[in-house]
PDB file of C-alpha atoms in Angstrom:
ATOM      1  CA  UNK A   1      -9.664 -12.800  -9.941  1.00 44.00           C
ATOM      2  CA  UNK A   2     -12.449 -10.473 -10.889  1.00 41.00           C
ATOM      3  CA  UNK A   3     -12.938  -6.995  -9.473  1.00 43.00           C
ATOM      4  CA  UNK A   4     -15.826  -6.772  -7.025  1.00 45.00           C
ATOM      5  CA  UNK A   5     -18.806  -4.801  -8.273  1.00 44.00           C
ATOM      6  CA  UNK A   6     -21.657  -3.328  -6.409  1.00 42.00           C
ATOM      7  CA  UNK A   7     -22.530  -0.507  -4.107  1.00 40.00           C
ATOM      8  CA  UNK A   8     -24.110   0.005  -0.750  1.00 42.00           C
ATOM      9  CA  UNK A   9     -27.585  -0.122  -2.247  1.00 42.00           C
ATOM     10  CA  UNK A  10     -27.218  -3.282  -4.293  1.00 42.00           C
ATOM     11  CA  UNK A  11     -24.853  -6.186  -3.888  1.00 45.00           C
ATOM     12  CA  UNK A  12     -23.812  -9.066  -6.078  1.00 45.00           C
ATOM     13  CA  UNK A  13     -22.291 -12.307  -5.004  1.00 43.00           C
ATOM     14  CA  UNK A  14     -18.674 -12.299  -6.108  1.00 41.00           C
ATOM     15  CA  UNK A  15     -16.927 -15.182  -7.907  1.00 42.00           C
ATOM     16  CA  UNK A  16     -13.805 -14.564  -5.841  1.00 41.00           C
ATOM     17  CA  UNK A  17     -15.660 -15.733  -2.769  1.00 41.00           C
ATOM     18  CA  UNK A  18     -17.162 -18.794  -4.398  1.00 39.00           C
ATOM     19  CA  UNK A  19     -14.044 -20.391  -5.794  1.00 39.00           C
ATOM     20  CA  UNK A  20     -10.832 -21.082  -3.948  1.00 40.00           C
ATOM     21  CA  UNK A  21      -7.950 -22.660  -5.860  1.00 43.00           C
ATOM     22  CA  UNK A  22      -9.265 -25.655  -7.820  1.00 43.00           C
ATOM     23  CA  UNK A  23     -12.384 -25.960  -5.724  1.00 43.00           C
ATOM     24  CA  UNK A  24     -15.730 -24.455  -6.663  1.00 41.00           C
ATOM     25  CA  UNK A  25     -18.215 -23.773  -3.913  1.00 42.00           C
ATOM     26  CA  UNK A  26     -21.794 -22.892  -3.384  1.00 42.00           C
ATOM     27  CA  UNK A  27     -23.230 -19.816  -1.758  1.00 44.00           C
ATOM     28  CA  UNK A  28     -21.171 -17.814   0.680  1.00 47.00           C
ATOM     29  CA  UNK A  29     -17.413 -17.650   1.296  1.00 46.00           C
ATOM     30  CA  UNK A  30     -15.437 -20.833   1.578  1.00 48.00           C
ATOM     31  CA  UNK A  31     -12.452 -21.579   3.741  1.00 44.00           C
ATOM     32  CA  UNK A  32      -8.971 -21.358   2.151  1.00 46.00           C
ATOM     33  CA  UNK A  33      -6.788 -24.433   1.669  1.00 48.00           C
ATOM     34  CA  UNK A  34      -5.461 -25.986   4.875  1.00 42.00           C
ATOM     35  CA  UNK A  35      -2.415 -24.474   6.487  1.00 42.00           C
ATOM     36  CA  UNK A  36      -0.277 -27.543   5.864  1.00 38.00           C
ATOM     37  CA  UNK A  37      -0.509 -26.854   2.124  1.00 37.00           C
ATOM     38  CA  UNK A  38       1.283 -23.541   2.484  1.00 42.00           C
ATOM     39  CA  UNK A  39       4.769 -23.286   1.096  1.00 41.00           C
ATOM     40  CA  UNK A  40       7.202 -20.436   0.556  1.00 41.00           C
ATOM     41  CA  UNK A  41       7.462 -16.987   2.147  1.00 46.00           C
ATOM     42  CA  UNK A  42       4.416 -14.864   2.923  1.00 53.00           C
ATOM     43  CA  UNK A  43       6.126 -11.480   2.704  1.00 67.00           C
ATOM     44  CA  UNK A  44       4.746  -8.373   1.079  1.00 70.00           C
ATOM     45  CA  UNK A  45       5.223  -7.469  -2.549  1.00 73.00           C
ATOM     46  CA  UNK A  46       8.134  -5.152  -3.309  1.00 75.00           C
ATOM     47  CA  UNK A  47       7.569  -2.005  -5.320  1.00 76.00           C
ATOM     48  CA  UNK A  48       9.817  -1.496  -8.374  1.00 76.00           C
ATOM     49  CA  UNK A  49      10.328   2.154  -7.256  1.00 74.00           C
ATOM     50  CA  UNK A  50      10.377   3.387 -10.841  1.00 76.00           C
ATOM     51  CA  UNK A  51       9.765   7.070 -10.056  1.00 78.00           C
ATOM     52  CA  UNK A  52      12.488   7.482  -7.363  1.00 76.00           C
ATOM     53  CA  UNK A  53      14.931   5.434  -9.413  1.00 77.00           C
ATOM     54  CA  UNK A  54      14.165   7.498 -12.509  1.00 82.00           C
ATOM     55  CA  UNK A  55      14.636  10.789 -10.628  1.00 84.00           C
ATOM     56  CA  UNK A  56      17.960   9.677  -9.145  1.00 80.00           C
ATOM     57  CA  UNK A  57      19.184   8.370 -12.500  1.00 84.00           C
ATOM     58  CA  UNK A  58      18.202  11.615 -14.246  1.00 90.00           C
ATOM     59  CA  UNK A  59      19.957  13.792 -11.655  1.00 87.00           C
ATOM     60  CA  UNK A  60      23.106  11.667 -11.791  1.00 86.00           C
ATOM     61  CA  UNK A  61      23.065  11.813 -15.587  1.00 92.00           C
ATOM     62  CA  UNK A  62      22.799  15.617 -15.613  1.00 92.00           C
ATOM     63  CA  UNK A  63      25.475  16.198 -12.978  1.00 87.00           C
ATOM     64  CA  UNK A  64      27.926  13.637 -14.333  1.00 90.00           C
ATOM     65  CA  UNK A  65      27.354  14.840 -17.894  1.00 89.00           C
ATOM     66  CA  UNK A  66      28.080  18.448 -16.921  1.00 85.00           C
ATOM     67  CA  UNK A  67      31.286  17.487 -15.092  1.00 84.00           C
ATOM     68  CA  UNK A  68      32.380  15.178 -17.909  1.00 88.00           C
ATOM     69  CA  UNK A  69      31.844  17.877 -20.521  1.00 86.00           C
ATOM     70  CA  UNK A  70      33.878  20.378 -18.497  1.00 84.00           C
ATOM     71  CA  UNK A  71      36.725  17.917 -17.910  1.00 83.00           C
ATOM     72  CA  UNK A  72      36.879  17.048 -21.609  1.00 87.00           C
ATOM     73  CA  UNK A  73      36.876  20.751 -22.500  1.00 82.00           C
ATOM     74  CA  UNK A  74      39.801  21.417 -20.134  1.00 82.00           C
ATOM     75  CA  UNK A  75      41.731  18.446 -21.573  1.00 83.00           C
ATOM     76  CA  UNK A  76      41.122  19.857 -25.047  1.00 83.00           C
ATOM     77  CA  UNK A  77      42.868  23.109 -24.099  1.00 81.00           C
ATOM     78  CA  UNK A  78      39.864  25.233 -23.181  1.00 81.00           C
ATOM     79  CA  UNK A  79      39.381  26.974 -19.880  1.00 79.00           C
ATOM     80  CA  UNK A  80      37.115  25.491 -17.236  1.00 76.00           C
ATOM     81  CA  UNK A  81      33.557  26.707 -17.078  1.00 77.00           C
ATOM     82  CA  UNK A  82      32.816  29.523 -14.677  1.00 81.00           C
ATOM     83  CA  UNK A  83      30.438  27.516 -12.490  1.00 79.00           C
ATOM     84  CA  UNK A  84      33.114  24.885 -11.793  1.00 77.00           C
ATOM     85  CA  UNK A  85      35.723  27.504 -10.890  1.00 80.00           C
ATOM     86  CA  UNK A  86      33.243  29.217  -8.595  1.00 83.00           C
ATOM     87  CA  UNK A  87      32.266  25.903  -7.005  1.00 77.00           C
ATOM     88  CA  UNK A  88      35.896  24.954  -6.345  1.00 77.00           C
ATOM     89  CA  UNK A  89      36.584  28.380  -4.866  1.00 82.00           C
ATOM     90  CA  UNK A  90      33.514  28.229  -2.617  1.00 79.00           C
ATOM     91  CA  UNK A  91      34.436  24.766  -1.366  1.00 76.00           C
ATOM     92  CA  UNK A  92      37.974  25.902  -0.613  1.00 81.00           C
ATOM     93  CA  UNK A  93      37.133  29.183   1.117  1.00 82.00           C
ATOM     94  CA  UNK A  94      33.746  28.770   2.771  1.00 81.00           C
ATOM     95  CA  UNK A  95      33.972  27.610   6.440  1.00 83.00           C
ATOM     96  CA  UNK A  96      32.195  24.455   7.543  1.00 79.00           C
ATOM     97  CA  UNK A  97      29.975  26.304  10.017  1.00 83.00           C
ATOM     98  CA  UNK A  98      28.520  28.494   7.274  1.00 85.00           C
ATOM     99  CA  UNK A  99      24.734  28.420   7.104  1.00 88.00           C
ATOM    100  CA  UNK A 100      24.635  27.392   3.440  1.00 84.00           C
ATOM    101  CA  UNK A 101      27.081  24.570   4.047  1.00 83.00           C
ATOM    102  CA  UNK A 102      24.829  23.275   6.822  1.00 89.00           C
ATOM    103  CA  UNK A 103      21.724  23.606   4.664  1.00 91.00           C
ATOM    104  CA  UNK A 104      23.371  21.737   1.796  1.00 87.00           C
ATOM    105  CA  UNK A 105      24.598  18.992   4.132  1.00 88.00           C
ATOM    106  CA  UNK A 106      21.118  18.671   5.658  1.00 92.00           C
ATOM    107  CA  UNK A 107      19.469  18.373   2.249  1.00 92.00           C
ATOM    108  CA  UNK A 108      22.005  15.759   1.130  1.00 88.00           C
ATOM    109  CA  UNK A 109      21.544  13.781   4.364  1.00 92.00           C
ATOM    110  CA  UNK A 110      17.738  13.906   4.061  1.00 93.00           C
ATOM    111  CA  UNK A 111      17.905  12.762   0.444  1.00 85.00           C
ATOM    112  CA  UNK A 112      20.247   9.911   1.350  1.00 84.00           C
ATOM    113  CA  UNK A 113      18.016   8.843   4.243  1.00 88.00           C
ATOM    114  CA  UNK A 114      14.971   8.883   1.946  1.00 85.00           C
ATOM    115  CA  UNK A 115      16.773   6.677  -0.577  1.00 80.00           C
ATOM    116  CA  UNK A 116      17.819   4.255   2.184  1.00 81.00           C
ATOM    117  CA  UNK A 117      14.230   4.007   3.441  1.00 83.00           C
ATOM    118  CA  UNK A 118      13.031   3.290  -0.091  1.00 78.00           C
ATOM    119  CA  UNK A 119      15.715   0.639  -0.478  1.00 76.00           C
ATOM    120  CA  UNK A 120      14.864  -1.333   2.676  1.00 78.00           C
ATOM    121  CA  UNK A 121      11.038  -1.057   2.656  1.00 78.00           C
ATOM    122  CA  UNK A 122       8.844  -3.110   0.313  1.00 77.00           C
ATOM    123  CA  UNK A 123       6.209  -0.529  -0.551  1.00 75.00           C
ATOM    124  CA  UNK A 124       2.948  -1.540  -2.277  1.00 80.00           C
ATOM    125  CA  UNK A 125       1.100  -1.124   1.008  1.00 79.00           C
ATOM    126  CA  UNK A 126      -2.278  -1.458  -0.704  1.00 85.00           C
ATOM    127  CA  UNK A 127      -1.590  -5.010  -1.927  1.00 88.00           C
ATOM    128  CA  UNK A 128      -2.317  -7.683   0.681  1.00 88.00           C
ATOM    129  CA  UNK A 129      -0.332 -10.939   0.161  1.00 88.00           C
ATOM    130  CA  UNK A 130      -2.510 -14.009  -0.187  1.00 86.00           C
ATOM    131  CA  UNK A 131      -1.834 -17.491   1.139  1.00 85.00           C
ATOM    132  CA  UNK A 132       0.745 -19.228  -1.022  1.00 81.00           C
ATOM    133  CA  UNK A 133      -0.166 -22.792  -2.011  1.00 79.00           C
ATOM    134  CA  UNK A 134       2.280 -23.233  -4.911  1.00 81.00           C
ATOM    135  CA  UNK A 135       5.993 -22.468  -4.814  1.00 80.00           C
ATOM    136  CA  UNK A 136       6.041 -20.567  -8.111  1.00 79.00           C
ATOM    137  CA  UNK A 137       2.782 -18.658  -7.747  1.00 81.00           C
ATOM    138  CA  UNK A 138       2.224 -15.534  -5.667  1.00 81.00           C
ATOM    139  CA  UNK A 139      -1.072 -13.697  -5.447  1.00 85.00           C
ATOM    140  CA  UNK A 140      -2.149 -10.453  -3.867  1.00 88.00           C
ATOM    141  CA  UNK A 141      -5.447  -8.725  -3.193  1.00 89.00           C
ATOM    142  CA  UNK A 142      -5.843  -4.966  -3.346  1.00 90.00           C
ATOM    143  CA  UNK A 143      -7.104  -3.436  -0.132  1.00 91.00           C
ATOM    144  CA  UNK A 144      -9.918  -1.612  -1.944  1.00 93.00           C
ATOM    145  CA  UNK A 145     -11.125  -4.896  -3.428  1.00 93.00           C
ATOM    146  CA  UNK A 146     -11.023  -6.597  -0.026  1.00 93.00           C
ATOM    147  CA  UNK A 147     -12.927  -3.677   1.503  1.00 94.00           C
ATOM    148  CA  UNK A 148     -15.563  -3.908  -1.224  1.00 94.00           C
ATOM    149  CA  UNK A 149     -16.026  -7.624  -0.522  1.00 94.00           C
ATOM    150  CA  UNK A 150     -16.495  -6.976   3.193  1.00 95.00           C
ATOM    151  CA  UNK A 151     -18.901  -4.133   2.492  1.00 95.00           C
ATOM    152  CA  UNK A 152     -21.011  -6.260   0.151  1.00 95.00           C
ATOM    153  CA  UNK A 153     -21.179  -9.062   2.696  1.00 95.00           C
ATOM    154  CA  UNK A 154     -22.061  -6.616   5.472  1.00 94.00           C
ATOM    155  CA  UNK A 155     -25.068  -5.123   3.666  1.00 94.00           C
ATOM    156  CA  UNK A 156     -26.425  -8.634   3.100  1.00 94.00           C
ATOM    157  CA  UNK A 157     -26.968  -9.009   6.851  1.00 94.00           C
ATOM    158  CA  UNK A 158     -30.582  -8.468   7.865  1.00 93.00           C
ATOM    159  CA  UNK A 159     -31.094  -5.019   9.329  1.00 92.00           C
ATOM    160  CA  UNK A 160     -28.009  -3.379   7.799  1.00 94.00           C
ATOM    161  CA  UNK A 161     -28.911  -0.348   5.731  1.00 92.00           C
ATOM    162  CA  UNK A 162     -25.398   0.647   4.650  1.00 93.00           C
ATOM    163  CA  UNK A 163     -21.823  -0.079   5.583  1.00 95.00           C
ATOM    164  CA  UNK A 164     -18.407   1.496   5.230  1.00 95.00           C
ATOM    165  CA  UNK A 165     -15.146  -0.429   5.435  1.00 95.00           C
ATOM    166  CA  UNK A 166     -11.657   0.922   5.997  1.00 94.00           C
ATOM    167  CA  UNK A 167      -9.161  -1.815   5.250  1.00 92.00           C
ATOM    168  CA  UNK A 168      -5.650  -1.741   6.645  1.00 89.00           C
ATOM    169  CA  UNK A 169      -2.900  -4.336   6.526  1.00 85.00           C
ATOM    170  CA  UNK A 170      -3.584  -5.537  10.075  1.00 89.00           C
ATOM    171  CA  UNK A 171      -7.126  -4.363  10.787  1.00 93.00           C
ATOM    172  CA  UNK A 172     -10.444  -3.842   9.003  1.00 93.00           C
ATOM    173  CA  UNK A 173     -12.823  -1.270  10.488  1.00 94.00           C
ATOM    174  CA  UNK A 174     -16.474  -1.770   9.581  1.00 95.00           C
ATOM    175  CA  UNK A 175     -19.053   0.918  10.328  1.00 95.00           C
ATOM    176  CA  UNK A 176     -22.649  -0.146   9.667  1.00 95.00           C
ATOM    177  CA  UNK A 177     -26.025   1.583   9.941  1.00 94.00           C
ATOM    178  CA  UNK A 178     -28.927  -0.614  11.030  1.00 93.00           C
ATOM    179  CA  UNK A 179     -32.482   0.639  10.434  1.00 89.00           C
ATOM    180  CA  UNK A 180     -34.234  -2.246  12.216  1.00 88.00           C
ATOM    181  CA  UNK A 181     -33.440  -5.114  14.583  1.00 90.00           C
ATOM    182  CA  UNK A 182     -31.553  -4.746  17.829  1.00 92.00           C
ATOM    183  CA  UNK A 183     -28.035  -3.381  17.414  1.00 93.00           C
ATOM    184  CA  UNK A 184     -26.493  -6.185  19.449  1.00 93.00           C
ATOM    185  CA  UNK A 185     -28.127  -8.806  17.217  1.00 94.00           C
ATOM    186  CA  UNK A 186     -26.940  -7.041  14.065  1.00 94.00           C
ATOM    187  CA  UNK A 187     -23.438  -6.717  15.477  1.00 94.00           C
ATOM    188  CA  UNK A 188     -23.306 -10.405  16.385  1.00 94.00           C
ATOM    189  CA  UNK A 189     -24.410 -11.416  12.884  1.00 95.00           C
ATOM    190  CA  UNK A 190     -21.867  -9.041  11.346  1.00 95.00           C
ATOM    191  CA  UNK A 191     -19.068 -10.466  13.475  1.00 94.00           C
ATOM    192  CA  UNK A 192     -19.794 -13.989  12.289  1.00 94.00           C
ATOM    193  CA  UNK A 193     -20.290 -13.096   8.614  1.00 95.00           C
ATOM    194  CA  UNK A 194     -17.235 -10.841   8.379  1.00 95.00           C
ATOM    195  CA  UNK A 195     -14.957 -13.276  10.200  1.00 93.00           C
ATOM    196  CA  UNK A 196     -15.922 -15.977   7.709  1.00 94.00           C
ATOM    197  CA  UNK A 197     -15.467 -13.551   4.823  1.00 94.00           C
ATOM    198  CA  UNK A 198     -11.978 -12.533   5.942  1.00 93.00           C
ATOM    199  CA  UNK A 199     -10.948 -16.180   6.218  1.00 91.00           C
ATOM    200  CA  UNK A 200     -12.435 -16.810   2.786  1.00 92.00           C
ATOM    201  CA  UNK A 201     -10.261 -14.116   1.218  1.00 92.00           C
ATOM    202  CA  UNK A 202      -7.267 -16.434   1.591  1.00 89.00           C
ATOM    203  CA  UNK A 203      -4.921 -13.748   2.916  1.00 90.00           C
ATOM    204  CA  UNK A 204      -1.576 -14.768   4.349  1.00 88.00           C
ATOM    205  CA  UNK A 205      -2.202 -12.562   7.395  1.00 89.00           C
ATOM    206  CA  UNK A 206      -5.954 -12.100   7.839  1.00 91.00           C
ATOM    207  CA  UNK A 207      -6.661  -8.701   9.414  1.00 92.00           C
ATOM    208  CA  UNK A 208      -8.641  -8.352  12.629  1.00 93.00           C
ATOM    209  CA  UNK A 209     -12.178  -7.076  12.120  1.00 94.00           C
ATOM    210  CA  UNK A 210     -13.591  -4.237  14.197  1.00 94.00           C
ATOM    211  CA  UNK A 211     -17.357  -3.733  13.887  1.00 94.00           C
ATOM    212  CA  UNK A 212     -19.414  -0.766  15.013  1.00 94.00           C
ATOM    213  CA  UNK A 213     -23.168  -0.542  14.453  1.00 94.00           C
ATOM    214  CA  UNK A 214     -25.292   2.560  14.860  1.00 93.00           C
ATOM    215  CA  UNK A 215     -28.695   3.915  13.923  1.00 91.00           C
ATOM    216  CA  UNK A 216     -28.955   6.249  10.895  1.00 87.00           C
ATOM    217  CA  UNK A 217     -29.298   9.891  11.802  1.00 76.00           C
ATOM    218  CA  UNK A 218     -32.578  11.709  11.439  1.00 65.00           C
ATOM    219  CA  UNK A 219     -33.157  13.632   8.246  1.00 59.00           C
ATOM    220  CA  UNK A 220     -34.074  17.283   8.309  1.00 48.00           C
TER     221      UNK A 220
END
């Protein structure tokens, strides 16, 4: 799938909109394969979480390595390191309602909650799952690419001077400036073109399209 190119001033017709699966089409977006051809789950892509996993692994390695070194040193006949003696003394003598005990418990609880949230949420919010037609093939479309496609289609509508698109997982907000034609006519054309374009993207959960059209502000 090629990355969409173009800007608000000039647009190019994108190959991603002209070919769906094994079928090549003519001008304009084409409808995705029929719903009965769908197979498999349509869930979101899961992030590998490399950075959080790397941070946790590094911290565990440092802490466990320090404790292991001290235990081995004690078994070899040396005295325990000062930090471990101080830590054991603090844990034995400091009351549970001490402010530092509460702060440490709060930090540990917040860190554990953060790790649990990362474990049960998929992440990759900017990748929109596409309709799955083959059991072993999964495809996704980046939200910026989908927004660029909608923007390019919007500026092709007669009367639209420029357009901005904010793509979310469930909704696409389109803000267009029309320098001629009635705003209601431009909005009606945009509704039809963008609805067809969203269906042509082949997303598993096509987002709802919200269109707002206004006149460009006066210069000077």
